[in-house]
């Protein structure tokens, strides 16, 4: 996928076909086209989306955002909007606006635009004027999330998801959780590996104990396959449920949980190999790209996502920072947490600098590669 500057004439075919199919190409030309910056988004060599940007001092208007009908719903519009925001900021623009078709209002609202006019009509089409501030938002805190993996009620770690490569670090997960809390940590990633293997929640009593005896905000995953599992997790004190394979294998069920419990209660996990999704304890790689999967879920309201590169997890060889940067660029609006591969505190600083929302750290803590004193300085 690539976005390139194009000429006015190169925008006209898509403009017309998508927005005004009964008009001639001359009719879709705009008076000030010569003053605009025109962009085309290309996928597999085909130009699939176009837009025109008109900059005037500290404001900029974009017009005629059009994506080929057979390519709609693939996230290209979001990518194009992220590009316009980037270009606008480079030109010192602080407000980006458009006259949005009423039928596209929700698309722009999800991107953070606001409606600033009453409904009006032009050429018998309903519009709202909408804008968005490009001023830098207050920086959100980078979140350190230690992980506790549980087998048989004990704190363990696996290497690359292999149950045969198990190390027991502590017989009592609550003790570990309290150490994290005493260091100033506020979040905990709790994984029921027995549950993941059994296909149903097993270690809910460990969750109940940690949630009841610490102030940690706990996300809990492993074995959540049915509504009953989800209820057990929340009743046992989890602030968020970590959902992985179900979101891939049964998206409609996952979306129903989103609607029932709200996006604030869901932490979506995506395992990736190369740039493709992996499921089933990493034994199965799908044909779904990580980018398409994440765009589809953000469109449904997902807010928090963590991504594990299975080639890195448990190896202490460094995180997949390059992949995470590509995801952040390709999926505008995502709050992405890194998982897997962190080997030292420099890796954590690298991920923060790359724009990640946070990082899940497990083995590096247990193997003494990162000390709680080092983490304290980042909390």
mmCIF file of C-alpha atoms in Angstrom:
data_model
loop_
_atom_site.group_PDB
_atom_site.id
_atom_site.type_symbol
_atom_site.label_atom_id
_atom_site.label_comp_id
_atom_site.label_asym_id
_atom_site.label_seq_id
_atom_site.Cartn_x
_atom_site.Cartn_y
_atom_site.Cartn_z
ATOM 1 C CA UNK A 1 0.000 0.000 0.000
ATOM 2 C CA UNK A 2 1.375 3.407 -1.017
ATOM 3 C CA UNK A 3 0.079 6.988 -1.073
ATOM 4 C CA UNK A 4 1.416 9.249 -3.840
ATOM 5 C CA UNK A 5 0.845 12.783 -5.123
ATOM 6 C CA UNK A 6 -1.237 12.673 -8.284
ATOM 7 C CA UNK A 7 -2.614 15.227 -10.736
ATOM 8 C CA UNK A 8 -6.112 16.694 -10.686
ATOM 9 C CA UNK A 9 -7.030 14.732 -13.799
ATOM 10 C CA UNK A 10 -5.995 11.480 -12.135
ATOM 11 C CA UNK A 11 -8.557 12.032 -9.369
ATOM 12 C CA UNK A 12 -11.518 12.575 -11.664
ATOM 13 C CA UNK A 13 -12.463 8.992 -12.591
ATOM 14 C CA UNK A 14 -12.798 7.795 -8.984
ATOM 15 C CA UNK A 15 -14.396 11.071 -7.899
ATOM 16 C CA UNK A 16 -17.072 10.649 -10.535
ATOM 17 C CA UNK A 17 -17.609 6.876 -10.283
ATOM 18 C CA UNK A 18 -17.963 6.854 -6.499
ATOM 19 C CA UNK A 19 -19.603 10.179 -5.704
ATOM 20 C CA UNK A 20 -21.465 11.370 -8.806
ATOM 21 C CA UNK A 21 -21.856 8.378 -11.156
ATOM 22 C CA UNK A 22 -24.300 10.207 -13.434
ATOM 23 C CA UNK A 23 -22.059 13.222 -13.989
ATOM 24 C CA UNK A 24 -19.430 13.781 -16.626
ATOM 25 C CA UNK A 25 -15.752 14.041 -15.702
ATOM 26 C CA UNK A 26 -15.845 17.777 -16.396
ATOM 27 C CA UNK A 27 -18.688 18.203 -13.906
ATOM 28 C CA UNK A 28 -16.644 16.776 -11.010
ATOM 29 C CA UNK A 29 -13.801 19.256 -11.504
ATOM 30 C CA UNK A 30 -13.601 21.914 -8.784
ATOM 31 C CA UNK A 31 -12.861 25.609 -9.277
ATOM 32 C CA UNK A 32 -9.761 25.556 -7.086
ATOM 33 C CA UNK A 33 -8.348 22.161 -8.090
ATOM 34 C CA UNK A 34 -5.167 23.816 -9.342
ATOM 35 C CA UNK A 35 -4.449 25.041 -5.778
ATOM 36 C CA UNK A 36 -4.893 21.669 -4.128
ATOM 37 C CA UNK A 37 -2.666 18.787 -3.136
ATOM 38 C CA UNK A 38 -4.090 15.624 -4.665
ATOM 39 C CA UNK A 39 -3.326 12.130 -3.388
ATOM 40 C CA UNK A 40 -3.955 8.600 -4.563
ATOM 41 C CA UNK A 41 -3.742 5.451 -2.445
ATOM 42 C CA UNK A 42 -2.449 2.448 -4.364
ATOM 43 C CA UNK A 43 -2.918 -1.205 -3.353
ATOM 44 C CA UNK A 44 -1.342 -3.943 -5.464
ATOM 45 C CA UNK A 45 -0.712 -1.398 -8.207
ATOM 46 C CA UNK A 46 -4.334 -0.223 -8.362
ATOM 47 C CA UNK A 47 -5.393 3.271 -7.334
ATOM 48 C CA UNK A 48 -8.195 2.543 -4.871
ATOM 49 C CA UNK A 49 -8.770 5.895 -3.151
ATOM 50 C CA UNK A 50 -8.299 9.607 -3.920
ATOM 51 C CA UNK A 51 -8.622 12.864 -2.011
ATOM 52 C CA UNK A 52 -7.805 16.548 -2.464
ATOM 53 C CA UNK A 53 -6.395 18.831 0.240
ATOM 54 C CA UNK A 54 -6.609 22.641 0.250
ATOM 55 C CA UNK A 55 -4.423 24.440 2.791
ATOM 56 C CA UNK A 56 -5.143 27.998 3.905
ATOM 57 C CA UNK A 57 -2.940 29.223 6.726
ATOM 58 C CA UNK A 58 -3.671 27.300 9.918
ATOM 59 C CA UNK A 59 -6.681 25.480 8.472
ATOM 60 C CA UNK A 60 -7.091 22.952 5.690
ATOM 61 C CA UNK A 61 -10.113 21.550 3.923
ATOM 62 C CA UNK A 62 -10.152 18.151 2.280
ATOM 63 C CA UNK A 63 -12.626 17.363 -0.474
ATOM 64 C CA UNK A 64 -13.790 14.469 -2.613
ATOM 65 C CA UNK A 65 -12.472 11.590 -0.524
ATOM 66 C CA UNK A 66 -13.508 8.640 -2.675
ATOM 67 C CA UNK A 67 -12.681 4.947 -2.375
ATOM 68 C CA UNK A 68 -13.555 2.471 -5.129
ATOM 69 C CA UNK A 69 -16.783 0.668 -4.205
ATOM 70 C CA UNK A 70 -15.221 -2.815 -4.360
ATOM 71 C CA UNK A 71 -12.479 -1.683 -1.963
ATOM 72 C CA UNK A 72 -14.677 0.013 0.639
ATOM 73 C CA UNK A 73 -14.639 -1.391 4.159
ATOM 74 C CA UNK A 74 -10.934 -2.270 4.030
ATOM 75 C CA UNK A 75 -9.670 0.709 6.018
ATOM 76 C CA UNK A 76 -8.252 2.672 3.073
ATOM 77 C CA UNK A 77 -10.267 5.762 3.997
ATOM 78 C CA UNK A 78 -8.745 5.772 7.505
ATOM 79 C CA UNK A 79 -5.253 5.411 6.090
ATOM 80 C CA UNK A 80 -5.854 8.296 3.713
ATOM 81 C CA UNK A 81 -7.167 10.462 6.555
ATOM 82 C CA UNK A 82 -4.076 9.712 8.649
ATOM 83 C CA UNK A 83 -1.951 10.827 5.692
ATOM 84 C CA UNK A 84 -3.899 14.084 5.353
ATOM 85 C CA UNK A 85 -3.422 14.794 9.063
ATOM 86 C CA UNK A 86 0.319 14.160 8.724
ATOM 87 C CA UNK A 87 0.680 16.434 5.679
ATOM 88 C CA UNK A 88 -1.437 19.131 7.334
ATOM 89 C CA UNK A 89 0.676 19.126 10.490
ATOM 90 C CA UNK A 90 3.828 19.387 8.372
ATOM 91 C CA UNK A 91 2.335 22.591 6.899
ATOM 92 C CA UNK A 92 1.518 24.034 10.334
ATOM 93 C CA UNK A 93 -2.219 23.337 10.060
ATOM 94 C CA UNK A 94 -4.074 23.087 13.373
ATOM 95 C CA UNK A 95 -7.629 22.438 12.114
ATOM 96 C CA UNK A 96 -8.708 20.034 9.380
ATOM 97 C CA UNK A 97 -12.277 20.251 8.102
ATOM 98 C CA UNK A 98 -14.649 19.048 5.435
ATOM 99 C CA UNK A 99 -18.230 19.140 4.278
ATOM 100 C CA UNK A 100 -19.102 15.532 5.058
ATOM 101 C CA UNK A 101 -22.004 13.701 3.521
ATOM 102 C CA UNK A 102 -24.518 12.867 6.235
ATOM 103 C CA UNK A 103 -24.217 9.224 5.207
ATOM 104 C CA UNK A 104 -20.509 9.321 6.175
ATOM 105 C CA UNK A 105 -20.973 11.171 9.477
ATOM 106 C CA UNK A 106 -20.259 8.112 11.647
ATOM 107 C CA UNK A 107 -17.009 7.416 9.783
ATOM 108 C CA UNK A 108 -15.716 10.870 10.677
ATOM 109 C CA UNK A 109 -17.047 10.763 14.238
ATOM 110 C CA UNK A 110 -15.054 7.562 14.841
ATOM 111 C CA UNK A 111 -11.940 9.386 13.669
ATOM 112 C CA UNK A 112 -12.504 12.144 16.229
ATOM 113 C CA UNK A 113 -14.225 14.759 14.050
ATOM 114 C CA UNK A 114 -17.060 16.847 15.445
ATOM 115 C CA UNK A 115 -20.122 18.252 13.738
ATOM 116 C CA UNK A 116 -20.014 22.071 13.595
ATOM 117 C CA UNK A 117 -23.057 22.905 11.466
ATOM 118 C CA UNK A 118 -26.671 22.021 11.024
ATOM 119 C CA UNK A 119 -27.661 19.750 8.173
ATOM 120 C CA UNK A 120 -27.508 21.464 4.784
ATOM 121 C CA UNK A 121 -28.057 20.373 1.205
ATOM 122 C CA UNK A 122 -26.117 20.759 -2.015
ATOM 123 C CA UNK A 123 -27.050 19.038 -5.283
ATOM 124 C CA UNK A 124 -29.816 17.292 -3.282
ATOM 125 C CA UNK A 125 -27.234 15.641 -1.026
ATOM 126 C CA UNK A 126 -27.267 16.150 2.767
ATOM 127 C CA UNK A 127 -24.055 17.425 4.389
ATOM 128 C CA UNK A 128 -22.629 18.439 7.759
ATOM 129 C CA UNK A 129 -19.584 20.630 8.192
ATOM 130 C CA UNK A 130 -17.152 18.736 10.438
ATOM 131 C CA UNK A 131 -13.688 19.439 11.797
ATOM 132 C CA UNK A 132 -10.927 18.013 13.947
ATOM 133 C CA UNK A 133 -8.118 19.684 15.880
ATOM 134 C CA UNK A 134 -4.600 18.694 14.875
ATOM 135 C CA UNK A 135 -3.077 20.277 17.971
ATOM 136 C CA UNK A 136 -0.941 17.732 19.838
ATOM 137 C CA UNK A 137 -3.023 15.874 22.402
ATOM 138 C CA UNK A 138 -1.842 15.556 25.959
ATOM 139 C CA UNK A 139 0.554 12.640 25.977
ATOM 140 C CA UNK A 140 -1.005 9.515 27.435
ATOM 141 C CA UNK A 141 1.055 7.647 29.966
ATOM 142 C CA UNK A 142 3.006 4.663 28.679
ATOM 143 C CA UNK A 143 1.735 1.654 30.635
ATOM 144 C CA UNK A 144 3.987 -1.029 32.077
ATOM 145 C CA UNK A 145 2.040 -4.295 32.412
ATOM 146 C CA UNK A 146 3.846 -7.186 34.107
ATOM 147 C CA UNK A 147 2.553 -10.648 33.216
ATOM 148 C CA UNK A 148 1.790 -13.627 35.402
ATOM 149 C CA UNK A 149 1.155 -16.905 33.590
ATOM 150 C CA UNK A 150 -0.517 -19.596 35.671
ATOM 151 C CA UNK A 151 -0.364 -23.386 35.470
ATOM 152 C CA UNK A 152 -1.623 -25.467 38.353
ATOM 153 C CA UNK A 153 -2.041 -22.339 40.447
ATOM 154 C CA UNK A 154 1.667 -21.479 40.102
ATOM 155 C CA UNK A 155 3.464 -18.593 38.405
ATOM 156 C CA UNK A 156 5.259 -19.959 35.325
ATOM 157 C CA UNK A 157 6.621 -18.889 31.961
ATOM 158 C CA UNK A 158 6.638 -20.783 28.684
ATOM 159 C CA UNK A 159 9.035 -20.352 25.782
ATOM 160 C CA UNK A 160 7.184 -19.624 22.521
ATOM 161 C CA UNK A 161 3.959 -21.047 23.942
ATOM 162 C CA UNK A 162 5.435 -24.521 24.393
ATOM 163 C CA UNK A 163 4.041 -26.241 27.498
ATOM 164 C CA UNK A 164 7.050 -28.575 27.442
ATOM 165 C CA UNK A 165 9.333 -25.561 27.952
ATOM 166 C CA UNK A 166 7.888 -24.463 31.295
ATOM 167 C CA UNK A 167 9.724 -22.740 34.149
ATOM 168 C CA UNK A 168 8.067 -22.342 37.559
ATOM 169 C CA UNK A 169 9.048 -18.999 39.125
ATOM 170 C CA UNK A 170 6.831 -18.887 42.201
ATOM 171 C CA UNK A 171 4.377 -21.257 43.844
ATOM 172 C CA UNK A 172 2.183 -18.320 44.890
ATOM 173 C CA UNK A 173 1.085 -15.828 42.175
ATOM 174 C CA UNK A 174 -0.368 -13.485 44.827
ATOM 175 C CA UNK A 175 3.126 -12.917 46.246
ATOM 176 C CA UNK A 176 4.369 -11.935 42.809
ATOM 177 C CA UNK A 177 1.396 -9.613 42.250
ATOM 178 C CA UNK A 178 2.032 -7.886 45.592
ATOM 179 C CA UNK A 179 5.687 -7.332 44.658
ATOM 180 C CA UNK A 180 4.528 -5.593 41.490
ATOM 181 C CA UNK A 181 2.026 -3.509 43.446
ATOM 182 C CA UNK A 182 4.662 -2.495 46.005
ATOM 183 C CA UNK A 183 6.864 -1.287 43.127
ATOM 184 C CA UNK A 184 4.123 1.092 41.993
ATOM 185 C CA UNK A 185 2.734 -1.010 39.136
ATOM 186 C CA UNK A 186 -1.009 -0.508 38.550
ATOM 187 C CA UNK A 187 -1.771 -3.044 35.796
ATOM 188 C CA UNK A 188 -1.398 -6.838 35.608
ATOM 189 C CA UNK A 189 -1.717 -9.247 32.691
ATOM 190 C CA UNK A 190 -2.902 -12.575 34.130
ATOM 191 C CA UNK A 191 -2.956 -15.602 31.816
ATOM 192 C CA UNK A 192 -4.649 -18.908 32.628
ATOM 193 C CA UNK A 193 -2.507 -21.347 30.635
ATOM 194 C CA UNK A 194 -4.486 -24.319 31.973
ATOM 195 C CA UNK A 195 -7.625 -22.607 30.721
ATOM 196 C CA UNK A 196 -6.106 -21.898 27.320
ATOM 197 C CA UNK A 197 -5.310 -25.598 26.972
ATOM 198 C CA UNK A 198 -8.665 -26.815 28.318
ATOM 199 C CA UNK A 199 -10.805 -24.350 26.379
ATOM 200 C CA UNK A 200 -12.505 -23.069 29.544
ATOM 201 C CA UNK A 201 -11.449 -20.874 32.463
ATOM 202 C CA UNK A 202 -9.621 -22.940 35.118
ATOM 203 C CA UNK A 203 -7.579 -20.670 37.407
ATOM 204 C CA UNK A 204 -10.317 -18.211 38.324
ATOM 205 C CA UNK A 205 -9.483 -18.567 42.030
ATOM 206 C CA UNK A 206 -6.015 -17.109 41.386
ATOM 207 C CA UNK A 207 -7.720 -14.143 39.707
ATOM 208 C CA UNK A 208 -10.161 -13.779 42.591
ATOM 209 C CA UNK A 209 -7.347 -13.766 45.141
ATOM 210 C CA UNK A 210 -5.200 -11.195 43.303
ATOM 211 C CA UNK A 211 -8.146 -8.940 42.483
ATOM 212 C CA UNK A 212 -9.401 -9.146 46.073
ATOM 213 C CA UNK A 213 -6.080 -8.634 47.848
ATOM 214 C CA UNK A 214 -4.359 -6.031 45.652
ATOM 215 C CA UNK A 215 -5.405 -2.791 43.980
ATOM 216 C CA UNK A 216 -4.048 -3.926 40.596
ATOM 217 C CA UNK A 217 -6.170 -3.453 37.479
ATOM 218 C CA UNK A 218 -6.142 -7.011 36.157
ATOM 219 C CA UNK A 219 -6.790 -8.180 32.624
ATOM 220 C CA UNK A 220 -7.406 -11.929 32.513
ATOM 221 C CA UNK A 221 -7.265 -14.313 29.568
ATOM 222 C CA UNK A 222 -6.999 -17.982 28.723
ATOM 223 C CA UNK A 223 -9.931 -20.292 28.074
ATOM 224 C CA UNK A 224 -12.573 -17.624 27.449
ATOM 225 C CA UNK A 225 -14.672 -19.350 24.807
ATOM 226 C CA UNK A 226 -18.255 -18.870 25.995
ATOM 227 C CA UNK A 227 -20.404 -16.231 27.667
ATOM 228 C CA UNK A 228 -20.251 -18.273 30.893
ATOM 229 C CA UNK A 229 -16.441 -17.983 30.905
ATOM 230 C CA UNK A 230 -16.682 -14.228 30.488
ATOM 231 C CA UNK A 231 -19.098 -13.964 33.417
ATOM 232 C CA UNK A 232 -16.763 -15.990 35.652
ATOM 233 C CA UNK A 233 -13.861 -13.707 34.738
ATOM 234 C CA UNK A 234 -15.718 -10.499 35.592
ATOM 235 C CA UNK A 235 -17.350 -11.957 38.710
ATOM 236 C CA UNK A 236 -13.876 -13.013 39.912
ATOM 237 C CA UNK A 237 -12.638 -9.436 39.747
ATOM 238 C CA UNK A 238 -11.045 -8.879 36.337
ATOM 239 C CA UNK A 239 -11.241 -5.300 35.080
ATOM 240 C CA UNK A 240 -10.770 -6.476 31.498
ATOM 241 C CA UNK A 241 -11.159 -9.775 29.685
ATOM 242 C CA UNK A 242 -8.353 -10.712 27.311
ATOM 243 C CA UNK A 243 -9.825 -12.154 24.120
ATOM 244 C CA UNK A 244 -7.743 -13.722 21.364
ATOM 245 C CA UNK A 245 -8.703 -16.693 19.193
ATOM 246 C CA UNK A 246 -12.462 -16.182 19.529
ATOM 247 C CA UNK A 247 -12.165 -12.765 17.873
ATOM 248 C CA UNK A 248 -10.588 -14.513 14.875
ATOM 249 C CA UNK A 249 -12.649 -17.694 14.726
ATOM 250 C CA UNK A 250 -16.057 -16.343 15.760
ATOM 251 C CA UNK A 251 -16.046 -12.581 15.225
ATOM 252 C CA UNK A 252 -19.810 -12.245 15.544
ATOM 253 C CA UNK A 253 -19.715 -13.754 19.035
ATOM 254 C CA UNK A 254 -16.846 -11.439 19.940
ATOM 255 C CA UNK A 255 -18.717 -8.403 18.600
ATOM 256 C CA UNK A 256 -21.764 -9.394 20.670
ATOM 257 C CA UNK A 257 -19.544 -9.376 23.788
ATOM 258 C CA UNK A 258 -18.269 -5.936 22.808
ATOM 259 C CA UNK A 259 -21.849 -4.700 22.560
ATOM 260 C CA UNK A 260 -22.884 -6.323 25.861
ATOM 261 C CA UNK A 261 -19.927 -5.457 28.081
ATOM 262 C CA UNK A 262 -18.445 -2.419 26.313
ATOM 263 C CA UNK A 263 -15.041 -1.874 24.725
ATOM 264 C CA UNK A 264 -13.589 -0.654 28.035
ATOM 265 C CA UNK A 265 -13.926 -4.205 29.390
ATOM 266 C CA UNK A 266 -12.140 -5.942 26.512
ATOM 267 C CA UNK A 267 -8.381 -6.270 25.837
ATOM 268 C CA UNK A 268 -8.000 -7.731 22.355
ATOM 269 C CA UNK A 269 -4.954 -9.936 21.819
ATOM 270 C CA UNK A 270 -3.499 -10.646 18.388
ATOM 271 C CA UNK A 271 -0.767 -13.233 17.858
ATOM 272 C CA UNK A 272 1.137 -12.665 14.643
ATOM 273 C CA UNK A 273 3.638 -14.574 12.555
ATOM 274 C CA UNK A 274 5.229 -12.453 9.879
ATOM 275 C CA UNK A 275 2.268 -10.161 9.260
ATOM 276 C CA UNK A 276 -0.420 -12.879 9.431
ATOM 277 C CA UNK A 277 -2.630 -13.801 12.388
ATOM 278 C CA UNK A 278 -1.861 -16.997 14.295
ATOM 279 C CA UNK A 279 -4.377 -18.909 16.433
ATOM 280 C CA UNK A 280 -4.718 -22.190 18.275
ATOM 281 C CA UNK A 281 -1.776 -21.845 20.615
ATOM 282 C CA UNK A 282 0.327 -20.561 17.721
ATOM 283 C CA UNK A 283 -0.047 -23.870 15.879
ATOM 284 C CA UNK A 284 -2.114 -22.378 13.057
ATOM 285 C CA UNK A 285 -1.271 -19.366 10.887
ATOM 286 C CA UNK A 286 -4.254 -17.843 9.095
ATOM 287 C CA UNK A 287 -4.489 -16.020 5.765
ATOM 288 C CA UNK A 288 -5.719 -12.878 7.553
ATOM 289 C CA UNK A 289 -3.336 -9.942 7.693
ATOM 290 C CA UNK A 290 -2.825 -8.317 11.060
ATOM 291 C CA UNK A 291 -3.684 -4.938 9.515
ATOM 292 C CA UNK A 292 -7.068 -6.018 8.106
ATOM 293 C CA UNK A 293 -7.942 -7.768 11.365
ATOM 294 C CA UNK A 294 -7.156 -4.744 13.523
ATOM 295 C CA UNK A 295 -8.927 -2.268 11.236
ATOM 296 C CA UNK A 296 -12.076 -4.408 11.270
ATOM 297 C CA UNK A 297 -12.069 -4.588 15.062
ATOM 298 C CA UNK A 298 -11.393 -0.890 15.581
ATOM 299 C CA UNK A 299 -14.341 -0.185 13.305
ATOM 300 C CA UNK A 300 -16.473 -2.196 15.750
ATOM 301 C CA UNK A 301 -15.304 -0.089 18.684
ATOM 302 C CA UNK A 302 -12.300 -1.981 20.079
ATOM 303 C CA UNK A 303 -10.044 0.431 21.984
ATOM 304 C CA UNK A 304 -7.174 -1.560 23.493
ATOM 305 C CA UNK A 305 -5.080 -4.119 21.609
ATOM 306 C CA UNK A 306 -1.936 -6.045 22.412
ATOM 307 C CA UNK A 307 0.097 -7.816 19.786
ATOM 308 C CA UNK A 308 2.523 -10.708 20.251
ATOM 309 C CA UNK A 309 5.052 -11.637 17.593
ATOM 310 C CA UNK A 310 5.264 -15.380 18.215
ATOM 311 C CA UNK A 311 8.761 -15.537 16.768
ATOM 312 C CA UNK A 312 9.953 -13.364 19.647
ATOM 313 C CA UNK A 313 7.955 -14.409 22.698
ATOM 314 C CA UNK A 314 9.955 -15.829 25.579
ATOM 315 C CA UNK A 315 13.300 -15.622 23.776
ATOM 316 C CA UNK A 316 14.612 -12.368 25.319
ATOM 317 C CA UNK A 317 15.879 -11.279 21.893
ATOM 318 C CA UNK A 318 14.178 -7.890 21.657
ATOM 319 C CA UNK A 319 10.658 -6.841 20.615
ATOM 320 C CA UNK A 320 9.291 -6.466 17.087
ATOM 321 C CA UNK A 321 9.418 -2.680 17.156
ATOM 322 C CA UNK A 322 9.485 -2.395 13.369
ATOM 323 C CA UNK A 323 6.264 -4.399 13.050
ATOM 324 C CA UNK A 324 4.566 -2.333 15.747
ATOM 325 C CA UNK A 325 5.519 0.909 13.983
ATOM 326 C CA UNK A 326 3.978 -0.416 10.768
ATOM 327 C CA UNK A 327 0.772 -1.326 12.596
ATOM 328 C CA UNK A 328 0.487 2.107 14.235
ATOM 329 C CA UNK A 329 0.975 3.798 10.860
ATOM 330 C CA UNK A 330 -1.414 1.486 8.993
ATOM 331 C CA UNK A 331 -4.189 1.478 11.622
ATOM 332 C CA UNK A 332 -4.847 5.089 12.688
ATOM 333 C CA UNK A 333 -6.262 5.533 16.182
ATOM 334 C CA UNK A 334 -5.033 2.230 17.563
ATOM 335 C CA UNK A 335 -3.784 2.029 21.167
ATOM 336 C CA UNK A 336 -1.295 -0.778 20.763
ATOM 337 C CA UNK A 337 0.507 -2.586 23.558
ATOM 338 C CA UNK A 338 3.613 -4.612 22.726
ATOM 339 C CA UNK A 339 4.055 -8.156 23.960
ATOM 340 C CA UNK A 340 6.935 -10.575 23.570
ATOM 341 C CA UNK A 341 10.698 -10.394 23.230
ATOM 342 C CA UNK A 342 11.501 -7.614 25.715
ATOM 343 C CA UNK A 343 14.994 -8.339 27.056
ATOM 344 C CA UNK A 344 16.112 -5.195 28.916
ATOM 345 C CA UNK A 345 14.987 -1.733 29.959
ATOM 346 C CA UNK A 346 16.354 -0.236 26.711
ATOM 347 C CA UNK A 347 13.752 -2.266 24.814
ATOM 348 C CA UNK A 348 11.031 -0.694 26.934
ATOM 349 C CA UNK A 349 12.309 2.836 26.211
ATOM 350 C CA UNK A 350 12.479 1.954 22.503
ATOM 351 C CA UNK A 351 8.827 0.870 22.478
ATOM 352 C CA UNK A 352 7.715 4.025 24.283
ATOM 353 C CA UNK A 353 9.603 6.174 21.764
ATOM 354 C CA UNK A 354 7.983 4.257 18.901
ATOM 355 C CA UNK A 355 4.512 5.361 19.997
ATOM 356 C CA UNK A 356 3.274 2.218 21.716
ATOM 357 C CA UNK A 357 0.605 2.630 24.413
ATOM 358 C CA UNK A 358 2.333 0.174 26.698
ATOM 359 C CA UNK A 359 4.232 -3.081 27.030
ATOM 360 C CA UNK A 360 3.569 -6.469 28.612
ATOM 361 C CA UNK A 361 6.711 -7.831 30.264
ATOM 362 C CA UNK A 362 7.152 -11.328 31.628
ATOM 363 C CA UNK A 363 10.286 -13.375 31.319
ATOM 364 C CA UNK A 364 12.651 -10.387 31.386
ATOM 365 C CA UNK A 365 11.455 -9.593 34.903
ATOM 366 C CA UNK A 366 11.584 -13.171 36.154
ATOM 367 C CA UNK A 367 15.047 -13.786 34.695
ATOM 368 C CA UNK A 368 16.393 -10.591 36.267
ATOM 369 C CA UNK A 369 16.992 -8.830 32.934
ATOM 370 C CA UNK A 370 14.794 -5.937 34.104
ATOM 371 C CA UNK A 371 14.628 -5.005 37.773
ATOM 372 C CA UNK A 372 11.598 -3.578 39.544
ATOM 373 C CA UNK A 373 13.772 -0.569 40.422
ATOM 374 C CA UNK A 374 14.283 0.084 36.696
ATOM 375 C CA UNK A 375 10.558 -0.200 36.063
ATOM 376 C CA UNK A 376 9.779 2.189 38.932
ATOM 377 C CA UNK A 377 11.540 4.974 37.050
ATOM 378 C CA UNK A 378 9.084 4.573 34.158
ATOM 379 C CA UNK A 379 5.906 4.439 36.231
#
